[in-house]
């Protein structure tokens, strides 16, 4: 049984979170999101003309999310270029963010979201979703609400929030459940599960994740307000 977390946190405690809106000059919207040692940056381009033209949708904009983990972001140098994992996370981000955006306000157009992981200690897809959602808001893309995301799971039999890589590699086993949440609609827009978990612990983990997302959502809104009050 996992009784005390490696970094001394409580089971329901997330790592320190920092974020900043408007970090890139050339993007229409941008943000940095850091949770513990995991750092994601996001740049949004659009809504703009959709290329290639054959992928245009007559009634709405197409959302394209790209996720990339830089070679030096992990302990073992990661091979450059998009692998299967990067492509999968790009698709996952599309699902998680797509619901929040008023895509039908922009027929035939495209919205591009690029995220880069510059340092990874688990939870990178969640950090990317949080950074991307801030960057979309900064780009002025109409949204129902900001999407928040965090991973929950089970480590050595205990339900925890915001797993580190060391926890994911726990010798007694770990289950990682990234979730994304739209607070306004009280709706999960992402729920993945990597591993096994008892049904009772799954409900407990999801409830913990929703609480975490609500706290992140407050911080995201604070970061956006800070950006606009300073400019
Ligand atoms: O990052 P996330 O938890 O969303 O996804 P994952 O595929 O479960 O990866 C967990 C962690 O493994 C990453 O955050 C990295 O810290 C690490 N990892 C790595 O060291 N090298 C890779 N090529 C991929 C992931």
GROMACS .gro file of N, CA, C and O and ligand atoms in nm, residues 69 74 78 85 120-125 165 168 176, ligand 1:
model
   77
   69UNK      N    1   0.665   1.658  -2.792
   69UNK     CA    2   0.748   1.652  -2.671
   69UNK      C    3   0.893   1.672  -2.717
   69UNK      O    4   0.942   1.596  -2.801
   74UNK      N    5   1.268   1.489  -2.154
   74UNK     CA    6   1.261   1.367  -2.073
   74UNK      C    7   1.402   1.316  -2.045
   74UNK      O    8   1.498   1.360  -2.107
   78UNK      N    9   1.424   1.190  -2.626
   78UNK     CA   10   1.315   1.140  -2.710
   78UNK      C   11   1.349   1.163  -2.856
   78UNK      O   12   1.406   1.266  -2.891
   85UNK      N   13   0.263   0.820  -3.018
   85UNK     CA   14   0.212   0.879  -2.894
   85UNK      C   15   0.174   1.027  -2.915
   85UNK      O   16   0.069   1.071  -2.871
  120UNK      N   17   0.911   1.727  -1.899
  120UNK     CA   18   0.805   1.630  -1.871
  120UNK      C   19   0.830   1.553  -1.741
  120UNK      O   20   0.938   1.500  -1.720
  121UNK      N   21   0.728   1.554  -1.655
  121UNK     CA   22   0.730   1.469  -1.537
  121UNK      C   23   0.585   1.420  -1.515
  121UNK      O   24   0.522   1.448  -1.415
  122UNK      N   25   0.533   1.352  -1.618
  122UNK     CA   26   0.395   1.303  -1.626
  122UNK      C   27   0.293   1.417  -1.635
  122UNK      O   28   0.326   1.533  -1.612
  123UNK      N   29   0.172   1.378  -1.675
  123UNK     CA   30   0.064   1.476  -1.688
  123UNK      C   31   0.083   1.573  -1.802
  123UNK      O   32   0.028   1.684  -1.800
  124UNK      N   33   0.158   1.533  -1.906
  124UNK     CA   34   0.186   1.631  -2.012
  124UNK      C   35   0.064   1.658  -2.100
  124UNK      O   36   0.047   1.768  -2.150
  125UNK      N   37  -0.021   1.553  -2.121
  125UNK     CA   38  -0.139   1.580  -2.206
  125UNK      C   39  -0.234   1.675  -2.133
  125UNK      O   40  -0.296   1.761  -2.195
  165UNK      N   41   0.607   1.107  -1.262
  165UNK     CA   42   0.661   0.993  -1.337
  165UNK      C   43   0.704   0.882  -1.239
  165UNK      O   44   0.680   0.764  -1.263
  168UNK      N   45   0.403   0.702  -1.139
  168UNK     CA   46   0.352   0.616  -1.248
  168UNK      C   47   0.433   0.487  -1.257
  168UNK      O   48   0.382   0.385  -1.302
  176UNK      N   49  -0.316   0.541  -1.438
  176UNK     CA   50  -0.318   0.683  -1.471
  176UNK      C   51  -0.450   0.716  -1.543
  176UNK      O   52  -0.486   0.648  -1.639
  232LIG     O1   53   0.260   1.275  -2.008
  232LIG     P1   54   0.133   1.197  -1.993
  232LIG     O2   55   0.114   1.147  -1.850
  232LIG     O3   56   0.013   1.268  -2.045
  232LIG     O4   57   0.146   1.070  -2.089
  232LIG     P2   58   0.217   0.928  -2.071
  232LIG     O5   59   0.226   0.871  -2.210
  232LIG     O6   60   0.145   0.849  -1.967
  232LIG     O7   61   0.363   0.959  -2.022
  232LIG     C1   62   0.395   0.969  -1.886
  232LIG     C2   63   0.532   1.028  -1.870
  232LIG     O8   64   0.631   0.938  -1.919
  232LIG     C3   65   0.559   1.156  -1.947
  232LIG     O9   66   0.500   1.270  -1.887
  232LIG     C4   67   0.709   1.160  -1.938
  232LIG    O10   68   0.751   1.206  -1.810
  232LIG     C5   69   0.744   1.013  -1.955
  232LIG     N1   70   0.782   0.982  -2.095
  232LIG     C6   71   0.917   0.967  -2.123
  232LIG    O11   72   1.001   0.977  -2.033
  232LIG     N2   73   0.957   0.943  -2.253
  232LIG     C7   74   0.866   0.932  -2.353
  232LIG     N3   75   0.907   0.908  -2.479
  232LIG     C8   76   0.729   0.946  -2.324
  232LIG     C9   77   0.690   0.972  -2.193
   0.00000   0.00000   0.00000
